[in-house]
Amino acid sequence: METLDRTQASRLALARAGLLRPQLTGMPSRGAGAGRRARSAAYRVLGRFGYLQLDSVSVAGARSHGIVLLSRLRGFEPALAERLLRPGEPLFEYWGHEASWLPLDLYPSLEFRRRDYQTHPWWGDVLGEHPEIARAVIERVRKEGPLRSADLHVESSRPGWWGWGPTRRVLSALWSCGELAVRRRVHFHREYDLAERVIPGSVRELQVGKTEALRTLLLRALSGHGWATTATLAATWRLRNMRHQIQQAIAELQEVGEIVPCRVHAAGGAKSGWIRTADLELADRLRRVRPRRDTGVLLSPFDPVLWDRERVSFLFGFQQVLEIYKPKVSRRYGYYCLPVLAGERLIARLDLKAERARGILRVQSAHFEADPAPSIDRAATQQALSRYAEALKLVPDAGGQGSILSMRR
């Protein structure tokens, strides 16, 4: 079994996530503009993880998928993040870790999920319960072309996302089982079409067995994580009740030399996981790397580095929290906090609100991990904020306090 210390493992996580120097990541660091070059850079970022998680919250001036790309690609046009999915591009939308944009080459590897989702994972046999609605939806899309749920005059039994009525549930179920596909998003609303008109036939016709699919998915997850436990690899693709199949796929990857077992030792203990054989040399090289502490970058709270909270705590000693669903009086940090990465450390978190009518990016709160925060952390946080605000074409506003340098913890 290979061994790494926590510093190596955390640096490897950042390198594979595209958050260190390009020489270490093999990833682009710029994505200027909104043309083909910028799209290509975005696809490379997405391809490394195998997914770009989607989220509707835009209070900070960009949605999560845009923030992930902005954090890696200097000069990337935020609006392009909303238009990546379109006909002819090598992407599709489906359930990955959560609802995500995924590289088209993974479409065959998720056929087992589309089969499993003939019965919807939340709502049960919606299609069996409402076959007449399913037939009507399919026929209307076939005749009229791409439609949004709003075009179907969807009813709701009660307000709120969980109050979806049967037509909207059927529409989602038809997408989940692969009958429909998302052609694009318009103002973040899905536009559905027949899968045969969205996914190329050469891709749809590929047959991939479940074990082969799991090997592909687990290896892609490890490519983005660097080092990961079996639990993290499974959670990356929301693989549930598949313990035996996952173990078999991992054993086969190990047998052919793609991965090796690896134990990471940290101050609080040790954990066993996996690392790609191809990353062993990089992990060794990262012993001698000294990431810069004086430059910072803001990360989405749903960044691939951050969504596994137990992993974040183990590798970075950072307690990642999301307080959107808490009452305001119960929040410790804020509604939608973006963690600040400086070098290899997560040093702070900012609760931001974009006020486009006024042209400002308001800093509603700033919390530093160290108390008192050293000047280098404050400077890195200010630099991260300035970089992000510049991308949004807004002016940072710290509530009359001048800058992050003068804000209290």
mmCIF file of C-alpha atoms in Angstrom:
data_model
loop_
_atom_site.group_PDB
_atom_site.id
_atom_site.type_symbol
_atom_site.label_atom_id
_atom_site.label_comp_id
_atom_site.label_asym_id
_atom_site.label_seq_id
_atom_site.Cartn_x
_atom_site.Cartn_y
_atom_site.Cartn_z
ATOM 1 C CA MET A 1 0.000 0.000 0.000
ATOM 2 C CA GLU A 2 1.228 3.466 -0.929
ATOM 3 C CA THR A 3 1.256 6.163 1.753
ATOM 4 C CA LEU A 4 0.881 9.927 1.620
ATOM 5 C CA ASP A 5 0.877 12.567 4.303
ATOM 6 C CA ARG A 6 -1.972 15.050 4.467
ATOM 7 C CA THR A 7 0.030 17.789 2.768
ATOM 8 C CA GLN A 8 0.721 15.598 -0.241
ATOM 9 C CA ALA A 9 -2.884 14.443 -0.455
ATOM 10 C CA SER A 10 -4.328 17.956 -0.188
ATOM 11 C CA ARG A 11 -1.884 19.300 -2.775
ATOM 12 C CA LEU A 12 -2.720 16.401 -5.063
ATOM 13 C CA ALA A 13 -6.416 17.202 -4.660
ATOM 14 C CA LEU A 14 -5.775 20.814 -5.684
ATOM 15 C CA ALA A 15 -3.512 19.839 -8.571
ATOM 16 C CA ARG A 16 -6.029 17.416 -10.028
ATOM 17 C CA ALA A 17 -8.785 19.986 -9.461
ATOM 18 C CA GLY A 18 -6.915 22.552 -11.554
ATOM 19 C CA LEU A 19 -6.231 24.892 -8.643
ATOM 20 C CA LEU A 20 -2.429 24.918 -8.686
ATOM 21 C CA ARG A 21 0.008 26.016 -11.394
ATOM 22 C CA PRO A 22 -0.735 24.701 -14.911
ATOM 23 C CA GLN A 23 2.594 22.851 -14.863
ATOM 24 C CA LEU A 24 1.209 20.744 -12.013
ATOM 25 C CA THR A 25 -2.405 20.472 -13.115
ATOM 26 C CA GLY A 26 -2.114 19.867 -16.841
ATOM 27 C CA MET A 27 -5.147 22.154 -17.105
ATOM 28 C CA PRO A 28 -5.637 25.550 -18.753
ATOM 29 C CA SER A 29 -5.453 28.563 -16.483
ATOM 30 C CA ARG A 30 -7.069 31.044 -18.845
ATOM 31 C CA GLY A 31 -10.347 31.066 -20.718
ATOM 32 C CA ALA A 32 -10.563 34.600 -22.045
ATOM 33 C CA GLY A 33 -13.686 35.709 -23.862
ATOM 34 C CA ALA A 34 -16.720 33.709 -24.804
ATOM 35 C CA GLY A 35 -15.614 32.075 -28.072
ATOM 36 C CA ARG A 36 -14.492 28.600 -29.058
ATOM 37 C CA ARG A 37 -11.222 28.867 -27.138
ATOM 38 C CA ALA A 38 -13.041 29.693 -23.916
ATOM 39 C CA ARG A 39 -15.502 26.846 -24.500
ATOM 40 C CA SER A 40 -12.642 24.440 -25.103
ATOM 41 C CA ALA A 41 -11.004 25.490 -21.817
ATOM 42 C CA ALA A 42 -14.305 25.008 -19.964
ATOM 43 C CA TYR A 43 -14.749 21.539 -21.468
ATOM 44 C CA ARG A 44 -11.284 20.545 -20.299
ATOM 45 C CA VAL A 45 -12.120 21.583 -16.738
ATOM 46 C CA LEU A 46 -15.403 19.710 -16.862
ATOM 47 C CA GLY A 47 -13.751 16.682 -18.445
ATOM 48 C CA ARG A 48 -11.215 16.383 -15.644
ATOM 49 C CA PHE A 49 -13.939 15.810 -13.036
ATOM 50 C CA GLY A 50 -16.448 14.218 -15.356
ATOM 51 C CA TYR A 51 -19.181 16.615 -14.202
ATOM 52 C CA LEU A 52 -20.044 20.241 -13.568
ATOM 53 C CA GLN A 53 -22.683 20.389 -10.852
ATOM 54 C CA LEU A 54 -25.555 22.774 -11.510
ATOM 55 C CA ASP A 55 -27.241 24.984 -8.952
ATOM 56 C CA SER A 56 -29.804 27.733 -9.398
ATOM 57 C CA VAL A 57 -28.610 30.182 -6.719
ATOM 58 C CA SER A 58 -27.142 33.307 -8.321
ATOM 59 C CA VAL A 59 -27.070 35.717 -5.389
ATOM 60 C CA ALA A 60 -23.266 36.009 -5.596
ATOM 61 C CA GLY A 61 -23.421 37.202 -9.203
ATOM 62 C CA ALA A 62 -22.889 33.810 -10.854
ATOM 63 C CA ARG A 63 -24.278 30.340 -10.360
ATOM 64 C CA SER A 64 -22.139 27.524 -8.994
ATOM 65 C CA HIS A 65 -21.115 26.119 -12.372
ATOM 66 C CA GLY A 66 -19.951 29.578 -13.413
ATOM 67 C CA ILE A 67 -18.011 30.117 -10.207
ATOM 68 C CA VAL A 68 -16.212 26.777 -10.643
ATOM 69 C CA LEU A 69 -15.039 27.866 -14.099
ATOM 70 C CA LEU A 70 -14.159 31.417 -12.987
ATOM 71 C CA SER A 71 -11.983 30.026 -10.194
ATOM 72 C CA ARG A 72 -9.842 28.131 -12.702
ATOM 73 C CA LEU A 73 -9.932 30.224 -15.870
ATOM 74 C CA ARG A 74 -8.745 33.836 -15.733
ATOM 75 C CA GLY A 75 -10.687 36.040 -18.116
ATOM 76 C CA PHE A 76 -13.555 33.579 -18.516
ATOM 77 C CA GLU A 77 -16.828 35.278 -19.425
ATOM 78 C CA PRO A 78 -19.358 34.388 -16.678
ATOM 79 C CA ALA A 79 -22.326 34.479 -19.066
ATOM 80 C CA LEU A 80 -20.741 31.709 -21.141
ATOM 81 C CA ALA A 81 -21.151 29.317 -18.221
ATOM 82 C CA GLU A 82 -24.924 29.521 -18.752
ATOM 83 C CA ARG A 83 -24.639 28.672 -22.454
ATOM 84 C CA LEU A 84 -22.217 25.758 -22.468
ATOM 85 C CA LEU A 85 -24.939 23.226 -23.142
ATOM 86 C CA ARG A 86 -26.232 23.639 -26.670
ATOM 87 C CA PRO A 87 -26.792 21.414 -29.710
ATOM 88 C CA GLY A 88 -23.593 20.068 -31.216
ATOM 89 C CA GLU A 89 -21.421 20.523 -28.116
ATOM 90 C CA PRO A 90 -19.798 17.504 -26.414
ATOM 91 C CA LEU A 91 -21.990 17.777 -23.296
ATOM 92 C CA PHE A 92 -25.229 16.424 -21.950
ATOM 93 C CA GLU A 93 -27.232 17.068 -18.805
ATOM 94 C CA TYR A 94 -28.028 14.264 -16.424
ATOM 95 C CA TRP A 95 -27.757 12.976 -12.866
ATOM 96 C CA GLY A 96 -24.090 12.743 -11.927
ATOM 97 C CA HIS A 97 -23.185 13.719 -8.384
ATOM 98 C CA GLU A 98 -26.271 15.911 -8.594
ATOM 99 C CA ALA A 99 -27.913 17.377 -11.696
ATOM 100 C CA SER A 100 -24.857 18.143 -13.800
ATOM 101 C CA TRP A 101 -23.442 18.820 -17.205
ATOM 102 C CA LEU A 102 -21.297 15.852 -18.176
ATOM 103 C CA PRO A 103 -18.935 15.092 -21.076
ATOM 104 C CA LEU A 104 -20.694 13.250 -23.849
ATOM 105 C CA ASP A 105 -18.269 10.332 -23.681
ATOM 106 C CA LEU A 106 -19.844 9.335 -20.341
ATOM 107 C CA TYR A 107 -23.343 8.995 -21.789
ATOM 108 C CA PRO A 108 -23.021 5.223 -22.472
ATOM 109 C CA SER A 109 -21.618 4.636 -18.974
ATOM 110 C CA LEU A 110 -24.829 5.980 -17.426
ATOM 111 C CA GLU A 111 -27.170 3.683 -19.347
ATOM 112 C CA PHE A 112 -27.553 1.519 -16.226
ATOM 113 C CA ARG A 113 -28.846 4.585 -14.380
ATOM 114 C CA ARG A 114 -31.326 5.433 -17.081
ATOM 115 C CA ARG A 115 -32.607 1.849 -16.871
ATOM 116 C CA ASP A 116 -32.797 2.016 -13.075
ATOM 117 C CA TYR A 117 -34.638 5.337 -13.279
ATOM 118 C CA GLN A 118 -37.528 3.850 -15.221
ATOM 119 C CA THR A 119 -38.835 4.010 -11.672
ATOM 120 C CA HIS A 120 -38.072 7.519 -10.474
ATOM 121 C CA PRO A 121 -35.700 7.612 -7.465
ATOM 122 C CA TRP A 122 -37.924 10.056 -5.540
ATOM 123 C CA TRP A 123 -41.416 9.686 -6.866
ATOM 124 C CA GLY A 124 -41.618 5.999 -7.676
ATOM 125 C CA ASP A 125 -43.398 4.627 -10.736
ATOM 126 C CA VAL A 126 -44.618 7.988 -12.049
ATOM 127 C CA LEU A 127 -44.621 6.798 -15.664
ATOM 128 C CA GLY A 128 -46.587 3.668 -14.759
ATOM 129 C CA GLU A 129 -49.108 5.702 -12.793
ATOM 130 C CA HIS A 130 -49.606 8.317 -15.530
ATOM 131 C CA PRO A 131 -49.035 6.562 -18.881
ATOM 132 C CA GLU A 132 -51.494 8.837 -20.682
ATOM 133 C CA ILE A 133 -49.609 11.965 -19.592
ATOM 134 C CA ALA A 134 -46.284 10.395 -20.613
ATOM 135 C CA ARG A 135 -47.635 9.560 -24.074
ATOM 136 C CA ALA A 136 -49.089 13.044 -24.485
ATOM 137 C CA VAL A 137 -45.815 14.737 -23.470
ATOM 138 C CA ILE A 138 -43.735 12.592 -25.825
ATOM 139 C CA GLU A 139 -46.139 13.187 -28.705
ATOM 140 C CA ARG A 140 -46.229 16.918 -28.179
ATOM 141 C CA VAL A 141 -42.425 17.182 -28.042
ATOM 142 C CA ARG A 142 -42.200 15.020 -31.171
ATOM 143 C CA LYS A 143 -44.565 17.289 -33.093
ATOM 144 C CA GLU A 144 -43.695 20.730 -31.734
ATOM 145 C CA GLY A 145 -40.004 20.350 -30.979
ATOM 146 C CA PRO A 146 -38.151 21.353 -27.775
ATOM 147 C CA LEU A 147 -40.407 22.445 -24.918
ATOM 148 C CA ARG A 148 -39.959 23.798 -21.417
ATOM 149 C CA SER A 149 -42.138 22.696 -18.537
ATOM 150 C CA ALA A 150 -43.827 26.116 -18.722
ATOM 151 C CA ASP A 151 -44.850 25.373 -22.309
ATOM 152 C CA LEU A 152 -46.847 22.384 -21.057
ATOM 153 C CA HIS A 153 -48.946 24.550 -18.720
ATOM 154 C CA VAL A 154 -47.641 22.480 -15.834
ATOM 155 C CA GLU A 155 -49.809 22.484 -12.755
ATOM 156 C CA SER A 156 -48.544 22.378 -9.183
ATOM 157 C CA SER A 157 -50.382 20.853 -6.264
ATOM 158 C CA ARG A 158 -48.867 23.402 -3.926
ATOM 159 C CA PRO A 159 -46.129 26.072 -4.046
ATOM 160 C CA GLY A 160 -42.522 25.049 -3.957
ATOM 161 C CA TRP A 161 -40.247 22.597 -5.752
ATOM 162 C CA TRP A 162 -41.553 19.561 -3.886
ATOM 163 C CA GLY A 163 -45.088 20.530 -4.821
ATOM 164 C CA TRP A 164 -44.666 19.419 -8.421
ATOM 165 C CA GLY A 165 -47.867 18.195 -10.031
ATOM 166 C CA PRO A 166 -48.078 14.991 -12.101
ATOM 167 C CA THR A 167 -47.265 16.520 -15.520
ATOM 168 C CA ARG A 168 -44.069 18.091 -14.299
ATOM 169 C CA ARG A 169 -43.081 14.917 -12.499
ATOM 170 C CA VAL A 170 -43.709 12.896 -15.645
ATOM 171 C CA LEU A 171 -41.568 15.337 -17.637
ATOM 172 C CA SER A 172 -38.694 14.927 -15.174
ATOM 173 C CA ALA A 173 -39.165 11.144 -15.112
ATOM 174 C CA LEU A 174 -39.008 10.967 -18.913
ATOM 175 C CA TRP A 175 -35.707 12.835 -18.772
ATOM 176 C CA SER A 176 -34.350 10.678 -15.938
ATOM 177 C CA CYS A 177 -35.085 7.438 -17.818
ATOM 178 C CA GLY A 178 -33.602 8.745 -21.062
ATOM 179 C CA GLU A 179 -36.706 9.182 -23.212
ATOM 180 C CA LEU A 180 -36.149 12.931 -23.228
ATOM 181 C CA ALA A 181 -32.920 14.904 -23.024
ATOM 182 C CA VAL A 182 -32.133 18.502 -22.115
ATOM 183 C CA ARG A 183 -31.304 20.353 -25.304
ATOM 184 C CA ARG A 184 -30.190 23.539 -23.582
ATOM 185 C CA ARG A 185 -31.088 25.832 -20.711
ATOM 186 C CA VAL A 186 -32.698 29.226 -21.214
ATOM 187 C CA HIS A 187 -32.489 31.491 -18.161
ATOM 188 C CA PHE A 188 -31.633 28.268 -16.323
ATOM 189 C CA HIS A 189 -34.893 26.600 -17.387
ATOM 190 C CA ARG A 190 -34.513 23.226 -19.078
ATOM 191 C CA GLU A 191 -35.602 22.857 -22.664
ATOM 192 C CA TYR A 192 -36.532 19.216 -23.308
ATOM 193 C CA ASP A 193 -36.387 17.339 -26.593
ATOM 194 C CA LEU A 194 -36.450 13.721 -27.714
ATOM 195 C CA ALA A 195 -33.166 12.048 -26.766
ATOM 196 C CA GLU A 196 -32.702 10.897 -30.368
ATOM 197 C CA ARG A 197 -32.640 14.545 -31.476
ATOM 198 C CA VAL A 198 -30.119 15.614 -28.813
ATOM 199 C CA ILE A 199 -27.705 12.720 -28.277
ATOM 200 C CA PRO A 200 -25.851 11.549 -31.428
ATOM 201 C CA GLY A 201 -26.821 8.076 -32.578
ATOM 202 C CA SER A 202 -23.191 6.941 -32.490
ATOM 203 C CA VAL A 203 -23.194 7.664 -28.747
ATOM 204 C CA ARG A 204 -26.663 6.331 -27.938
ATOM 205 C CA GLU A 205 -25.953 3.028 -29.682
ATOM 206 C CA LEU A 206 -22.792 2.217 -27.714
ATOM 207 C CA GLN A 207 -23.360 -0.733 -25.400
ATOM 208 C CA VAL A 208 -21.488 -0.651 -22.090
ATOM 209 C CA GLY A 209 -21.924 -3.282 -19.400
ATOM 210 C CA LYS A 210 -22.526 -2.207 -15.818
ATOM 211 C CA THR A 211 -19.131 -3.314 -14.496
ATOM 212 C CA GLU A 212 -17.323 -1.577 -17.345
ATOM 213 C CA ALA A 213 -19.416 1.524 -16.745
ATOM 214 C CA LEU A 214 -18.507 1.531 -13.064
ATOM 215 C CA ARG A 215 -14.819 1.176 -13.898
ATOM 216 C CA THR A 216 -15.081 4.194 -16.181
ATOM 217 C CA LEU A 217 -16.969 6.306 -13.656
ATOM 218 C CA LEU A 218 -14.772 5.429 -10.674
ATOM 219 C CA LEU A 219 -11.582 6.079 -12.610
ATOM 220 C CA ARG A 220 -12.913 9.439 -13.816
ATOM 221 C CA ALA A 221 -13.862 10.367 -10.259
ATOM 222 C CA LEU A 222 -10.364 9.493 -9.062
ATOM 223 C CA SER A 223 -8.890 11.540 -11.891
ATOM 224 C CA GLY A 224 -10.579 14.629 -10.440
ATOM 225 C CA HIS A 225 -9.973 13.861 -6.759
ATOM 226 C CA GLY A 226 -6.348 12.691 -6.875
ATOM 227 C CA TRP A 227 -6.763 10.514 -3.790
ATOM 228 C CA ALA A 228 -10.124 9.366 -2.468
ATOM 229 C CA THR A 229 -11.790 6.793 -0.275
ATOM 230 C CA THR A 230 -14.186 4.271 -1.768
ATOM 231 C CA ALA A 231 -17.045 6.181 -0.134
ATOM 232 C CA THR A 232 -16.052 9.431 -1.870
ATOM 233 C CA LEU A 233 -15.729 7.689 -5.227
ATOM 234 C CA ALA A 234 -19.202 6.184 -4.844
ATOM 235 C CA ALA A 235 -20.705 9.498 -3.708
ATOM 236 C CA THR A 236 -19.202 11.262 -6.730
ATOM 237 C CA TRP A 237 -21.719 9.430 -8.908
ATOM 238 C CA ARG A 238 -24.370 8.806 -6.247
ATOM 239 C CA LEU A 239 -23.805 5.053 -6.482
ATOM 240 C CA ARG A 240 -26.076 3.571 -3.851
ATOM 241 C CA ASN A 241 -26.797 -0.024 -2.908
ATOM 242 C CA MET A 242 -24.001 -1.167 -5.220
ATOM 243 C CA ARG A 243 -21.301 -2.113 -2.757
ATOM 244 C CA HIS A 244 -20.448 -5.470 -4.345
ATOM 245 C CA GLN A 245 -20.341 -4.065 -7.899
ATOM 246 C CA ILE A 246 -18.172 -1.139 -6.785
ATOM 247 C CA GLN A 247 -15.745 -3.467 -5.024
ATOM 248 C CA GLN A 248 -15.562 -5.642 -8.137
ATOM 249 C CA ALA A 249 -14.892 -2.646 -10.394
ATOM 250 C CA ILE A 250 -12.172 -1.366 -8.052
ATOM 251 C CA ALA A 251 -10.559 -4.809 -7.884
ATOM 252 C CA GLU A 252 -10.461 -4.958 -11.679
ATOM 253 C CA LEU A 253 -8.920 -1.487 -11.923
ATOM 254 C CA GLN A 254 -6.301 -2.544 -9.398
ATOM 255 C CA GLU A 255 -5.629 -5.799 -11.229
ATOM 256 C CA VAL A 256 -4.820 -4.024 -14.497
ATOM 257 C CA GLY A 257 -2.614 -1.491 -12.704
ATOM 258 C CA GLU A 258 -4.794 1.601 -13.134
ATOM 259 C CA ILE A 259 -5.079 2.265 -9.392
ATOM 260 C CA VAL A 260 -3.335 1.251 -6.182
ATOM 261 C CA PRO A 261 -4.445 1.343 -2.541
ATOM 262 C CA CYS A 262 -3.120 4.354 -0.680
ATOM 263 C CA ARG A 263 -3.288 5.382 2.981
ATOM 264 C CA VAL A 264 -3.200 9.047 3.971
ATOM 265 C CA HIS A 265 -1.868 9.986 7.394
ATOM 266 C CA ALA A 266 -3.081 13.181 9.043
ATOM 267 C CA ALA A 267 -2.849 14.647 12.519
ATOM 268 C CA GLY A 268 -6.262 13.283 13.446
ATOM 269 C CA GLY A 269 -5.636 9.769 12.165
ATOM 270 C CA ALA A 270 -5.342 7.929 8.875
ATOM 271 C CA LYS A 271 -7.675 6.836 6.081
ATOM 272 C CA SER A 272 -7.338 4.227 3.375
ATOM 273 C CA GLY A 273 -8.306 4.993 -0.181
ATOM 274 C CA TRP A 274 -7.114 4.870 -3.756
ATOM 275 C CA ILE A 275 -4.819 6.748 -6.105
ATOM 276 C CA ARG A 276 -4.254 6.382 -9.823
ATOM 277 C CA THR A 277 -0.894 4.829 -10.649
ATOM 278 C CA ALA A 278 -0.416 7.717 -13.071
ATOM 279 C CA ASP A 279 -0.582 10.196 -10.151
ATOM 280 C CA LEU A 280 2.086 8.622 -7.941
ATOM 281 C CA GLU A 281 4.919 10.591 -9.516
ATOM 282 C CA LEU A 282 2.940 13.828 -9.193
ATOM 283 C CA ALA A 283 2.194 13.102 -5.534
ATOM 284 C CA ASP A 284 5.918 12.656 -4.913
ATOM 285 C CA ARG A 285 6.778 15.847 -6.787
ATOM 286 C CA LEU A 286 4.257 17.801 -4.727
ATOM 287 C CA ARG A 287 6.360 17.197 -1.593
ATOM 288 C CA ARG A 288 8.701 19.904 -2.845
ATOM 289 C CA VAL A 289 6.056 22.366 -4.042
ATOM 290 C CA ARG A 290 5.395 25.558 -2.127
ATOM 291 C CA PRO A 291 2.069 27.021 -3.304
ATOM 292 C CA ARG A 292 1.895 30.804 -3.028
ATOM 293 C CA ARG A 293 0.099 32.037 0.071
ATOM 294 C CA ASP A 294 -0.357 35.626 -1.078
ATOM 295 C CA THR A 295 -2.813 34.983 -3.922
ATOM 296 C CA GLY A 296 -6.335 33.800 -3.371
ATOM 297 C CA VAL A 297 -9.319 32.573 -5.319
ATOM 298 C CA LEU A 298 -13.002 32.240 -4.418
ATOM 299 C CA LEU A 299 -14.553 28.795 -4.701
ATOM 300 C CA SER A 300 -18.153 27.784 -5.164
ATOM 301 C CA PRO A 301 -19.615 26.072 -2.079
ATOM 302 C CA PHE A 302 -20.412 23.202 -4.494
ATOM 303 C CA ASP A 303 -16.893 23.060 -5.947
ATOM 304 C CA PRO A 304 -15.668 19.497 -6.636
ATOM 305 C CA VAL A 305 -13.048 20.045 -3.936
ATOM 306 C CA LEU A 306 -15.656 21.041 -1.338
ATOM 307 C CA TRP A 307 -18.904 19.073 -1.610
ATOM 308 C CA ASP A 308 -17.592 16.075 0.396
ATOM 309 C CA ARG A 309 -17.474 17.776 3.788
ATOM 310 C CA GLU A 310 -15.786 14.910 5.618
ATOM 311 C CA ARG A 311 -13.026 14.839 2.993
ATOM 312 C CA VAL A 312 -12.565 18.619 3.207
ATOM 313 C CA SER A 313 -12.197 18.399 6.967
ATOM 314 C CA PHE A 314 -9.700 15.540 6.740
ATOM 315 C CA LEU A 315 -7.516 17.027 3.977
ATOM 316 C CA PHE A 316 -7.753 20.751 4.740
ATOM 317 C CA GLY A 317 -8.949 21.055 8.339
ATOM 318 C CA PHE A 318 -11.830 23.203 7.064
ATOM 319 C CA GLN A 319 -15.433 22.837 8.152
ATOM 320 C CA GLN A 320 -17.453 23.440 5.010
ATOM 321 C CA VAL A 321 -21.038 24.488 5.748
ATOM 322 C CA LEU A 322 -23.967 25.611 3.627
ATOM 323 C CA GLU A 323 -26.529 27.713 5.462
ATOM 324 C CA ILE A 324 -29.026 28.534 2.707
ATOM 325 C CA TYR A 325 -31.724 26.490 4.379
ATOM 326 C CA LYS A 326 -31.161 27.848 7.877
ATOM 327 C CA PRO A 327 -33.163 30.755 9.295
ATOM 328 C CA LYS A 328 -31.133 33.942 9.236
ATOM 329 C CA VAL A 329 -30.791 34.043 13.017
ATOM 330 C CA SER A 330 -29.280 30.547 12.999
ATOM 331 C CA ARG A 331 -26.565 31.250 10.446
ATOM 332 C CA ARG A 332 -23.006 31.494 11.637
ATOM 333 C CA TYR A 333 -21.344 32.688 8.415
ATOM 334 C CA GLY A 334 -24.038 33.783 5.969
ATOM 335 C CA TYR A 335 -26.531 32.758 3.316
ATOM 336 C CA TYR A 336 -24.187 31.717 0.468
ATOM 337 C CA CYS A 337 -20.556 31.776 1.499
ATOM 338 C CA LEU A 338 -17.713 31.320 -0.958
ATOM 339 C CA PRO A 339 -14.597 29.819 0.665
ATOM 340 C CA VAL A 340 -11.266 31.468 -0.110
ATOM 341 C CA LEU A 341 -8.365 29.270 -1.217
ATOM 342 C CA ALA A 342 -4.901 30.775 -0.819
ATOM 343 C CA GLY A 343 -2.145 28.486 -2.042
ATOM 344 C CA GLU A 344 -3.017 25.187 -0.395
ATOM 345 C CA ARG A 345 -5.095 26.525 2.518
ATOM 346 C CA LEU A 346 -8.741 27.421 2.883
ATOM 347 C CA ILE A 347 -8.385 30.643 4.846
ATOM 348 C CA ALA A 348 -11.718 32.460 4.862
ATOM 349 C CA ARG A 349 -15.279 32.585 3.585
ATOM 350 C CA LEU A 350 -17.188 35.519 2.135
ATOM 351 C CA ASP A 351 -20.944 35.969 1.985
ATOM 352 C CA LEU A 352 -21.514 37.983 -1.189
ATOM 353 C CA LYS A 353 -24.485 39.635 -2.837
ATOM 354 C CA ALA A 354 -24.343 41.039 -6.357
ATOM 355 C CA GLU A 355 -26.298 44.275 -6.734
ATOM 356 C CA ARG A 356 -26.102 44.797 -10.488
ATOM 357 C CA ALA A 357 -28.382 47.826 -10.568
ATOM 358 C CA ARG A 358 -25.808 49.618 -8.400
ATOM 359 C CA GLY A 359 -22.823 47.933 -10.027
ATOM 360 C CA ILE A 360 -21.462 46.564 -6.759
ATOM 361 C CA LEU A 361 -20.593 43.225 -5.224
ATOM 362 C CA ARG A 362 -21.531 43.606 -1.577
ATOM 363 C CA VAL A 363 -19.506 41.771 1.060
ATOM 364 C CA GLN A 364 -22.161 40.963 3.629
ATOM 365 C CA SER A 365 -19.725 39.179 5.916
ATOM 366 C CA ALA A 366 -16.132 37.963 5.967
ATOM 367 C CA HIS A 367 -14.947 35.209 8.304
ATOM 368 C CA PHE A 368 -11.319 34.204 8.575
ATOM 369 C CA GLU A 369 -10.168 30.828 9.832
ATOM 370 C CA ALA A 370 -7.368 32.356 11.898
ATOM 371 C CA ASP A 371 -8.199 34.811 14.661
ATOM 372 C CA PRO A 372 -6.653 37.275 14.373
ATOM 373 C CA ALA A 373 -6.191 36.803 10.631
ATOM 374 C CA PRO A 374 -2.603 37.427 9.516
ATOM 375 C CA SER A 375 -2.101 40.219 7.021
ATOM 376 C CA ILE A 376 -1.117 37.754 4.288
ATOM 377 C CA ASP A 377 -4.514 36.031 4.616
ATOM 378 C CA ARG A 378 -6.376 39.311 4.451
ATOM 379 C CA ALA A 379 -4.375 40.382 1.413
ATOM 380 C CA ALA A 380 -5.032 37.062 -0.341
ATOM 381 C CA THR A 381 -8.737 37.338 0.449
ATOM 382 C CA GLN A 382 -8.874 40.886 -0.893
ATOM 383 C CA GLN A 383 -7.103 39.735 -4.049
ATOM 384 C CA ALA A 384 -9.561 36.849 -4.481
ATOM 385 C CA LEU A 385 -12.510 39.220 -4.074
ATOM 386 C CA SER A 386 -11.064 41.717 -6.544
ATOM 387 C CA ARG A 387 -10.445 39.013 -9.138
ATOM 388 C CA TYR A 388 -13.981 37.685 -8.809
ATOM 389 C CA ALA A 389 -15.598 41.136 -8.885
ATOM 390 C CA GLU A 390 -13.582 42.051 -11.967
ATOM 391 C CA ALA A 391 -14.870 38.931 -13.757
ATOM 392 C CA LEU A 392 -18.430 39.993 -12.910
ATOM 393 C CA LYS A 393 -17.700 43.601 -13.917
ATOM 394 C CA LEU A 394 -18.750 44.790 -10.470
ATOM 395 C CA VAL A 395 -17.030 46.877 -7.810
ATOM 396 C CA PRO A 396 -16.432 45.181 -4.446
ATOM 397 C CA ASP A 397 -18.124 46.950 -1.552
ATOM 398 C CA ALA A 398 -17.296 46.107 2.037
ATOM 399 C CA GLY A 399 -20.096 48.126 3.559
ATOM 400 C CA GLY A 400 -18.213 51.363 3.981
ATOM 401 C CA GLN A 401 -15.251 49.675 5.679
ATOM 402 C CA GLY A 402 -13.007 50.187 2.679
ATOM 403 C CA SER A 403 -11.801 46.660 2.058
ATOM 404 C CA ILE A 404 -11.562 43.158 3.447
ATOM 405 C CA LEU A 405 -8.359 44.318 5.145
ATOM 406 C CA SER A 406 -10.412 46.384 7.572
ATOM 407 C CA MET A 407 -13.361 44.062 8.119
ATOM 408 C CA ARG A 408 -13.644 42.204 11.378
ATOM 409 C CA ARG A 409 -13.697 38.431 11.573
#
